[in-house]
Short mmCIF file of C-alpha atoms in Angstrom, two decimals:
data_model
loop_
_atom_site.label_atom_id
_atom_site.label_comp_id
_atom_site.label_asym_id
_atom_site.label_seq_id
_atom_site.Cartn_x
_atom_site.Cartn_y
_atom_site.Cartn_z
CA PHE V 671 0.23 0.03 0.10
CA ILE V 672 1.79 3.24 -0.86
CA LEU V 673 0.91 6.14 1.30
CA CYS V 674 0.00 4.58 4.03
CA GLY V 675 1.80 1.87 4.88
CA GLY V 676 -1.44 -0.20 5.21
CA GLU V 677 -2.01 1.63 8.88
CA LYS V 678 -5.65 1.23 10.07
CA LEU V 679 -9.35 2.67 8.92
CA GLU V 680 -9.13 5.62 11.49
CA ASP V 681 -6.18 7.02 10.17
CA MET V 682 -7.01 6.89 7.31
CA ILE V 683 -10.01 8.53 7.96
CA ILE V 684 -7.79 11.42 9.85
CA ILE V 685 -5.74 11.61 5.96
CA GLU V 686 -8.95 12.06 4.75
CA LEU V 687 -10.42 14.79 6.32
CA LEU V 688 -6.99 16.25 5.74
CA ILE V 689 -7.46 16.29 2.49
CA ILE V 690 -10.89 17.53 2.32
CA LEU V 691 -10.22 20.54 4.38
CA PHE V 692 -7.16 21.56 3.35
CA LEU V 693 -6.68 20.61 -0.74
CA PRO V 694 -8.71 23.17 -1.90
CA ALA V 695 -7.33 26.04 0.24
CA GLY V 696 -4.59 24.07 -1.59
CA ALA V 697 -5.64 24.77 -4.96
CA ILE V 698 -6.19 28.59 -4.18
CA TRP V 699 -3.51 28.91 -2.46
CA LEU V 700 -2.08 27.82 -5.76
CA THR V 701 -3.70 29.99 -8.36
CA SER V 702 -3.16 33.04 -6.49
CA ARG V 703 1.02 32.28 -6.62
CA VAL V 704 0.96 30.57 -9.93
CA PRO V 705 0.13 32.63 -13.38
CA PHE V 706 -0.93 29.50 -15.07
CA LEU V 707 -2.95 28.10 -12.95
CA LYS V 708 -5.10 30.97 -11.89
CA SER V 709 -6.16 30.46 -15.77
CA ILE V 710 -6.80 27.02 -15.17
CA GLY V 711 -8.85 28.07 -11.51
CA ALA V 712 -9.15 26.10 -8.44
CA ILE V 713 -11.82 24.54 -8.88
CA ALA V 714 -10.72 22.74 -12.10
CA ILE V 715 -7.85 21.66 -9.53
CA CYS V 716 -9.41 19.87 -7.04
CA CYS V 717 -10.88 18.53 -9.81
CA VAL V 718 -7.90 17.22 -11.04
CA PHE V 719 -6.49 15.66 -7.96
CA GLY V 720 -9.77 14.16 -6.96
CA PHE V 721 -9.52 12.12 -9.86
CA LEU V 722 -5.65 11.41 -9.37
CA LEU V 723 -6.36 10.49 -5.74
CA SER V 724 -9.41 7.69 -6.87
CA LEU V 725 -6.97 6.53 -9.26
CA LEU V 726 -5.18 6.14 -6.23
CA PRO V 727 -5.56 2.84 -4.51
CA ILE V 728 -6.17 4.33 -0.90
CA PRO V 729 -8.93 2.42 1.08
CA TYR V 730 -11.68 5.50 1.79
CA ASP V 731 -14.41 5.41 4.51
CA LYS V 732 -17.82 6.30 2.05
CA SER V 733 -19.99 7.17 5.22
CA PHE V 734 -18.15 9.72 6.60
CA SER V 735 -16.73 11.34 3.08
CA GLN V 736 -20.37 11.12 2.65
CA LEU V 737 -20.89 13.03 6.02
CA THR V 738 -18.86 14.99 5.86
CA ALA V 739 -20.06 16.05 2.18
CA SER V 740 -23.05 16.97 3.76
CA VAL V 741 -21.78 18.62 6.43
CA ILE V 742 -19.80 20.87 4.53
CA VAL V 743 -22.98 21.65 2.08
CA ALA V 744 -25.04 22.75 5.73
CA ILE V 745 -22.52 25.37 6.13
CA ALA V 746 -21.79 26.96 2.87
CA ILE V 747 -25.47 27.38 1.79
CA PRO V 748 -26.07 29.80 4.65
CA LEU V 749 -22.66 31.75 3.71
CA ILE V 750 -24.02 31.82 -0.09
CA MET V 751 -27.36 32.72 1.13
CA PHE V 752 -25.54 35.95 3.04
CA GLY V 753 -23.81 37.13 0.33
CA PHE V 754 -26.97 37.32 -1.97
CA ASP V 755 -28.81 41.51 -1.50
CA LEU V 756 -32.27 40.54 -0.95
CA ARG V 757 -33.14 43.52 -2.89
CA LYS V 758 -31.35 42.98 -5.92
CA VAL V 759 -32.60 39.52 -6.28
CA ARG V 760 -36.28 40.78 -6.49
CA SER V 761 -35.00 43.31 -9.44
CA LEU V 762 -34.43 40.62 -10.44
CA ALA V 763 -37.51 38.39 -10.87
CA LYS V 764 -38.34 39.28 -14.32
CA ASP V 765 -35.10 37.45 -15.60
CA MET V 766 -35.24 35.36 -13.50
CA VAL V 767 -39.20 33.73 -14.26
CA LYS V 768 -37.99 34.39 -18.34
CA GLY V 769 -34.51 32.52 -17.20
CA TYR V 770 -37.30 29.53 -15.96
CA GLY V 771 -38.63 29.59 -18.75
CA MET V 772 -35.73 28.64 -21.48
CA GLN V 773 -35.35 26.04 -18.87
CA ILE V 774 -38.76 24.95 -19.65
CA LEU V 775 -37.44 24.35 -22.84
CA ALA V 776 -34.45 23.34 -23.42
CA THR V 777 -35.47 20.63 -21.23
CA ILE V 778 -37.80 19.45 -23.98
CA LEU V 779 -35.27 20.11 -26.56
CA CYS V 780 -32.89 17.54 -24.55
CA SER V 781 -35.71 15.31 -24.67
CA SER V 782 -36.56 15.55 -27.68
CA VAL V 783 -33.34 15.27 -29.16
CA ALA V 784 -32.04 12.77 -26.87
CA ALA V 785 -35.19 10.58 -28.53
CA CYS V 786 -34.91 11.25 -31.61
CA ILE V 787 -30.90 10.10 -30.71
CA ALA V 788 -31.50 7.28 -29.76
CA SER V 789 -34.06 5.86 -32.19
CA ARG V 790 -32.43 6.99 -34.94
CA LEU V 791 -29.62 4.71 -33.44
CA GLY V 792 -31.70 2.18 -33.09
CA LEU V 793 -31.60 1.49 -29.36
CA ASN V 794 -33.72 0.55 -27.33
CA HIS V 795 -36.92 2.07 -24.91
CA SER V 796 -35.84 5.29 -26.59
CA ALA V 797 -38.64 7.42 -25.54
CA GLN V 798 -37.66 6.13 -21.34
CA LEU V 799 -34.06 7.33 -22.65
CA GLY V 800 -35.58 10.66 -23.60
CA GLY V 801 -37.42 10.87 -19.96
CA MET V 802 -34.28 10.28 -18.43
CA ALA V 803 -32.07 13.13 -20.29
CA ALA V 804 -35.52 15.30 -18.78
CA GLY V 805 -34.53 13.84 -15.95
CA LEU V 806 -30.52 13.98 -15.96
CA TYR V 807 -31.43 18.32 -16.68
CA VAL V 808 -33.45 19.42 -13.89
CA GLY V 809 -31.94 17.28 -11.03
CA ASN V 810 -28.45 15.67 -12.43
CA THR V 811 -28.05 12.45 -12.65
CA PRO V 812 -29.92 10.94 -9.17
CA ASN V 813 -32.74 11.94 -11.29
CA MET V 814 -32.17 10.18 -14.20
CA ILE V 815 -32.11 7.33 -11.94
CA ALA V 816 -35.01 7.39 -10.74
CA VAL V 817 -36.47 8.48 -14.28
CA GLY V 818 -35.00 5.11 -15.93
CA ARG V 819 -36.14 2.42 -12.61
CA ALA V 820 -39.87 4.75 -13.02
CA LEU V 821 -39.86 3.26 -16.71
CA LEU V 822 -38.08 0.68 -17.40
CA PRO V 823 -38.56 -2.90 -16.89
CA ASP V 824 -36.92 -4.33 -13.76
CA ALA V 825 -35.02 -7.10 -16.19
CA GLU V 826 -33.29 -4.12 -17.99
CA SER V 827 -33.35 -0.93 -16.74
CA ALA V 828 -29.41 -1.67 -14.49
CA GLU V 829 -28.62 -2.40 -18.19
CA VAL V 830 -29.73 1.17 -19.57
CA ILE V 831 -29.37 3.20 -16.60
CA ILE V 832 -25.46 2.20 -16.56
CA GLU V 833 -25.23 2.69 -19.94
CA ALA V 834 -26.79 6.48 -19.73
CA SER V 835 -24.86 7.18 -17.32
CA THR V 836 -21.76 6.48 -18.38
CA ALA V 837 -22.81 8.65 -21.55
CA ASP V 838 -23.10 11.04 -19.05
CA CYS V 839 -20.48 10.60 -17.23
CA ILE V 840 -18.52 11.48 -20.30
CA VAL V 841 -20.89 14.27 -22.28
CA GLY V 842 -21.18 15.93 -19.38
CA GLY V 843 -17.26 15.68 -17.63
CA GLY V 844 -16.36 16.94 -21.02
CA TYR V 845 -18.05 19.75 -21.12
CA PHE V 846 -17.50 20.40 -17.25
CA PHE V 847 -14.13 20.14 -17.69
CA LEU V 848 -14.48 22.58 -21.54
CA VAL V 849 -16.48 25.52 -18.80
CA LEU V 850 -13.12 25.22 -16.13
CA THR V 851 -10.40 25.33 -18.33
CA ILE V 852 -11.15 26.80 -21.83
CA MET V 853 -14.24 28.93 -21.44
CA CYS V 854 -13.73 30.25 -17.97
CA PRO V 855 -11.08 32.13 -19.13
CA LEU V 856 -12.95 33.35 -22.89
CA TYR V 857 -15.47 35.13 -20.85
CA LYS V 858 -13.61 36.91 -18.02
#
């Protein structure tokens, strides 16, 4: 075992907590010191390091990671909300309604295109894949999986959901990478 020489899982929880707390801080520090990394951004650096860490044979406590993420999100959301000026948000209501309408149209377009592509490729369950695409667009991967389980027969749902999740990882991961690395500096 490479990093910790086979220590107990309790020791790995400490290492895991240190990584969770200090990797983002280290990425922010690096972006403030290295101009090239500033153009990439701290979020992209954390994603790359997280991906590289996932490739290492490091044991970790999944329930601890999920608990830590839940606590951090529960702390982060109020901190984000404290930064809002509610008077300005009220003045943006008309634009927010327009944006919501555009999201509805994009969801219809995305799910229709997904169903058409699946049908033209000769894939089974093309209509269900369109519904799963709508779930993915509206509520991310958990919604896509829930829609897939609701619309597909049990015998076939696992295979179709795995294939749809794989396509989501490839397309969504590529898009996320482009937004964080190439597109972000172009829009600054």
